[in-house]
Amino acid sequence: MKRGNILIENIIFIVLNLIFLSILIAFLGIKSADVSPLEEKLAKEIALIIDGAKPGMKITYNLKDVLENADENYDGKIISIDKNIVTVRLHEKGGYSYSFFSDVDVSPLYFYNDGKTNFYEITVGEKK
Amino acid sequence: MKKLNCRGGDKIISIYWFFILFLVAGAIAYMAASFYGKPYDVRDAELRILSNKIADCVSSGGYINENILEDNNVNENFEKDFLKRCKLNFDVEDYQNWQDDQFFALVQFYEFDDTKGDLLGEFVDEISVGNVNLRSLCNMDGKNLPICLNRMFYTLDKENHEYIIKILSVVRKTEKNE
């Protein structure tokens, strides 16, 4: 009877420990897989690049890391620029917007390079 | 009796063990949340770029740009169209009641005076654009405050009169950067 009690207590103790550690690992996994910080970083980076650019400049951005982290089920625009607001969206229920203060015309376009890497090209022009 | 004491000791150890586990987990959760939850603060870079753009707009090649100063006053049309002429746009995204009030810029023209320590002679005129309320928050300490950058440089007009131009740039956007 006593031996049985000790065994059950030990099993409960180990199971509780395992549950606890699993929750902790799951929390860290969810946090590190969250693409929101990447959306924020990309939106702010592009806004700053446009702010610092002079009319006539072409900026090419390698999207390899970004596309690796984007939601596979999401097929909308990853980067969009409307007036002076950059929006980056890597999953359906997300998105991060940041404004730039340079009053310039930005004409964005995608192009595919050697079948491996996607680039995003931004052309900064004078406001008409 | 001895065995009872031993089992009591085991329970204390397991309570202590769970206490340590919760403590470690709490610390890890707090660190992860603060690392992933804190936004990147890019306002320093924004301010430097804004300040440079304004300086390039009012002066180039060491001379004040034409049509800015007329009879020691800032040209009214230039002041009215300052944002357009300097190719700036202070509109911002819709976010937490932001109403295009996240920027402020002040350009002050002073006569150059090398007898004074700060080289600032008589005040000539100034141009201000954006949310003027942000200016008073520049010298305050605390959270949720805008950040400010003061810059000044020496320049000449076309008649070789010497001036000092002071530029104060302010960016708020605290909710997205702090």
XYZ file of C-alpha atoms in Angstrom:
306
model
C 0.000 0.000 0.000
C 2.757 2.462 0.971
C 4.876 1.519 -2.041
C 1.863 2.186 -4.295
C 1.316 5.615 -2.718
C 4.931 6.580 -3.248
C 4.782 5.499 -6.885
C 1.570 7.485 -7.593
C 2.990 10.584 -5.904
C 6.164 10.332 -7.951
C 4.223 9.874 -11.175
C 2.012 12.904 -10.384
C 5.119 14.918 -9.565
C 6.810 13.971 -12.862
C 3.619 14.542 -14.893
C 3.131 17.986 -13.340
C 6.745 18.856 -14.119
C 6.312 17.720 -17.712
C 3.063 19.693 -18.119
C 4.748 22.746 -16.671
C 7.792 22.515 -18.943
C 5.587 21.822 -21.999
C 3.560 24.989 -21.321
C 6.787 26.966 -20.948
C 8.254 25.592 -24.187
C 4.942 26.160 -26.013
C 4.867 29.776 -24.789
C 8.420 30.394 -26.005
C 7.651 28.645 -29.299
C 4.553 30.790 -29.925
C 6.408 33.957 -29.006
C 9.403 33.226 -31.240
C 7.198 32.134 -34.176
C 5.152 35.345 -34.001
C 5.744 37.341 -37.178
C 4.489 40.650 -35.755
C 7.989 41.895 -34.795
C 9.183 41.065 -38.317
C 6.274 43.019 -39.830
C 7.098 45.980 -37.609
C 10.814 45.833 -38.419
C 10.213 45.638 -42.157
C 7.613 48.444 -42.213
C 9.837 50.786 -40.225
C 12.928 49.890 -42.278
C 11.155 50.632 -45.571
C 9.700 53.898 -44.207
C 13.162 55.041 -43.091
C 14.758 54.014 -46.403
C 12.168 56.073 -48.301
C 12.655 59.024 -45.921
C 16.390 58.957 -46.520
C 16.166 58.413 -50.285
C 16.496 61.127 -52.905
C 14.227 61.278 -55.987
C 15.567 58.993 -58.693
C 16.890 56.361 -56.292
C 16.006 52.707 -56.726
C 16.036 50.532 -53.611
C 16.124 46.747 -53.844
C 15.095 44.722 -50.824
C 15.815 41.005 -50.482
C 12.635 39.295 -49.291
C 14.136 35.840 -48.665
C 13.935 35.951 -44.848
C 10.570 37.658 -44.953
C 8.962 35.085 -47.240
C 10.376 32.222 -45.180
C 8.447 33.547 -42.176
C 5.241 34.528 -43.958
C 2.084 32.468 -43.502
C 1.845 29.955 -46.384
C -1.949 30.306 -46.516
C -1.776 34.063 -46.932
C -1.768 35.091 -50.585
C -2.329 38.853 -50.300
C 0.156 41.664 -50.739
C 3.101 41.441 -48.356
C 4.214 45.032 -48.766
C 1.901 47.822 -49.835
C 2.497 51.545 -49.965
C -0.533 53.837 -49.941
C 0.205 57.573 -50.079
C 2.870 57.888 -47.369
C 2.024 54.771 -45.376
C 3.916 51.489 -45.641
C 1.976 48.378 -44.615
C 3.599 44.973 -44.178
C 1.359 41.941 -43.794
C 2.778 38.435 -43.388
C -0.425 36.716 -42.295
C -4.162 37.147 -42.774
C -5.005 38.619 -39.376
C -2.057 40.892 -38.998
C -0.247 43.785 -40.541
C 1.792 46.742 -39.403
C 1.719 50.250 -40.834
C 4.222 53.067 -40.485
C 4.301 56.429 -42.209
C 7.188 58.219 -43.891
C 7.369 62.008 -44.029
C 9.068 62.424 -47.393
C 6.554 63.753 -49.902
C 7.699 61.598 -52.806
C 6.147 59.300 -55.370
C 6.941 55.676 -54.608
C 6.396 53.125 -57.343
C 6.884 49.636 -55.935
C 7.180 46.475 -58.003
C 8.152 42.860 -57.474
C 10.570 40.964 -59.585
C 11.871 37.425 -59.522
C 15.578 36.794 -59.676
C 17.251 33.589 -61.041
C 14.408 31.406 -59.795
C 15.578 31.458 -56.197
C 15.194 34.789 -54.477
C 12.413 37.365 -54.478
C 13.337 41.009 -54.379
C 11.220 44.054 -53.772
C 12.179 47.110 -55.743
C 11.131 50.603 -54.718
C 11.639 53.560 -57.038
C 11.520 56.958 -55.390
C 10.474 59.788 -57.680
C 9.541 63.458 -57.537
C 5.954 64.149 -56.498
C 3.937 65.261 -59.522
C 8.083 8.317 13.369
C 11.294 8.626 11.430
C 9.529 7.705 8.165
C 6.819 10.375 8.738
C 9.488 13.056 9.082
C 11.102 11.832 5.876
C 7.793 12.069 3.898
C 7.161 15.548 5.323
C 10.600 16.535 4.105
C 9.792 15.234 0.600
C 6.644 17.377 0.441
C 8.561 20.471 1.478
C 11.148 19.718 -1.222
C 8.447 19.339 -3.906
C 6.719 22.618 -2.865
C 10.125 24.295 -2.926
C 10.833 22.682 -6.307
C 7.562 24.029 -7.797
C 8.224 27.442 -6.292
C 11.620 27.540 -8.047
C 10.024 26.302 -11.296
C 7.367 29.041 -11.226
C 10.026 31.625 -10.427
C 12.208 30.562 -13.370
C 9.203 30.285 -15.703
C 7.973 33.718 -14.636
C 11.376 35.241 -15.325
C 11.607 33.553 -18.748
C 8.044 34.626 -19.659
C 8.736 38.194 -18.560
C 11.978 38.357 -20.566
C 10.355 36.868 -23.665
C 7.348 39.195 -23.419
C 9.498 42.281 -22.938
C 11.885 41.271 -25.758
C 9.168 40.509 -28.321
C 6.660 43.070 -27.067
C 8.824 46.181 -27.084
C 8.728 48.069 -30.377
C 11.819 49.203 -32.280
C 12.411 52.884 -31.597
C 13.335 54.488 -34.916
C 12.553 58.084 -33.982
C 16.227 59.044 -33.610
C 16.860 58.123 -37.223
C 13.641 59.843 -38.325
C 14.653 63.041 -36.543
C 18.115 63.118 -38.118
C 16.674 62.609 -41.598
C 13.954 65.237 -41.011
C 16.489 67.728 -39.726
C 18.783 67.162 -42.737
C 15.888 67.546 -45.166
C 14.841 70.852 -43.626
C 18.463 72.105 -43.642
C 18.814 71.143 -47.335
C 15.532 72.895 -48.064
C 16.426 76.255 -46.502
C 20.075 76.364 -47.453
C 22.282 74.838 -50.102
C 25.952 75.312 -50.864
C 26.342 77.539 -47.802
C 23.728 80.065 -48.977
C 20.120 80.582 -47.873
C 17.869 79.503 -50.709
C 16.297 82.260 -52.744
C 12.867 83.614 -51.870
C 13.072 82.566 -48.213
C 14.170 85.837 -46.615
C 12.833 89.148 -47.904
C 13.755 92.356 -46.044
C 14.771 90.295 -42.998
C 11.418 88.503 -42.885
C 10.466 85.032 -43.999
C 8.544 85.133 -47.263
C 4.862 84.505 -46.420
C 4.322 82.198 -49.370
C 7.318 80.105 -48.419
C 6.051 79.788 -44.846
C 2.560 78.868 -46.030
C 3.838 76.215 -48.447
C 6.763 75.104 -46.300
C 5.838 71.409 -46.263
C 5.188 71.320 -49.999
C 8.342 73.251 -50.889
C 10.499 71.111 -48.624
C 8.816 67.945 -49.950
C 7.522 66.913 -46.533
C 4.277 65.264 -45.562
C 3.307 65.127 -41.873
C 0.235 62.901 -42.425
C 0.358 59.710 -40.353
C -1.501 56.412 -40.258
C -4.767 56.050 -38.314
C -3.656 54.768 -34.942
C -4.916 55.460 -31.403
C -6.463 58.875 -32.147
C -3.413 60.174 -33.993
C -4.614 63.124 -36.058
C -1.634 64.049 -38.194
C -0.197 65.706 -35.078
C 2.923 63.624 -34.555
C 5.519 66.022 -35.987
C 6.715 69.533 -35.335
C 9.478 71.555 -36.969
C 10.741 75.019 -36.136
C 13.270 76.926 -38.252
C 14.659 80.081 -36.657
C 16.829 82.660 -38.407
C 19.307 84.677 -36.337
C 21.931 87.171 -37.354
C 25.443 85.840 -36.828
C 27.279 87.410 -33.885
C 30.767 86.073 -33.107
C 31.022 88.149 -29.929
C 28.464 85.896 -28.260
C 29.219 82.428 -27.001
C 26.326 80.790 -28.817
C 26.974 82.926 -31.961
C 23.310 83.950 -31.976
C 22.771 87.622 -32.748
C 19.485 89.382 -33.226
C 16.465 87.179 -33.924
C 15.252 87.634 -37.503
C 12.217 85.430 -38.107
C 10.973 81.850 -37.820
C 8.893 79.216 -39.578
C 6.958 76.588 -37.645
C 4.940 73.660 -38.939
C 3.164 70.742 -37.324
C 1.781 70.286 -33.841
C 3.090 73.261 -31.843
C 2.102 71.622 -28.519
C 4.951 69.138 -28.925
C 7.524 71.920 -28.517
C 6.802 72.431 -24.820
C 7.297 68.705 -24.136
C 10.917 68.715 -25.338
C 12.485 69.652 -22.005
C 10.391 67.324 -19.884
C 11.378 64.003 -18.342
C 9.094 61.003 -18.282
C 7.349 58.421 -20.410
C 5.236 58.869 -23.563
C 7.057 62.035 -24.507
C 8.199 63.050 -27.987
C 11.877 63.177 -28.826
C 13.511 66.345 -30.058
C 16.622 67.311 -31.972
C 18.175 70.783 -32.030
C 20.638 71.697 -34.747
C 22.175 74.964 -35.918
C 24.400 75.975 -38.788
C 26.038 79.022 -40.324
C 24.919 80.372 -43.686
C 24.976 83.462 -45.899
C 22.390 85.224 -47.992
C 23.043 86.438 -51.547
C 24.376 89.789 -50.205
C 26.793 87.858 -47.981
C 25.001 88.742 -44.737
C 25.811 86.131 -42.128
C 23.084 84.128 -40.435
C 22.700 81.251 -38.015
C 19.788 78.911 -38.699
C 18.445 76.858 -35.803
C 16.294 73.832 -36.559
C 14.204 72.081 -33.931
C 12.625 68.821 -35.085
C 10.187 66.867 -32.929
C 8.675 63.418 -33.481
C 6.064 61.941 -31.140
C 4.802 58.515 -32.308
C 5.381 57.210 -28.781
C 2.761 54.459 -28.982
C 4.645 52.793 -31.840
C 8.167 53.326 -30.550
C 8.236 53.014 -26.755
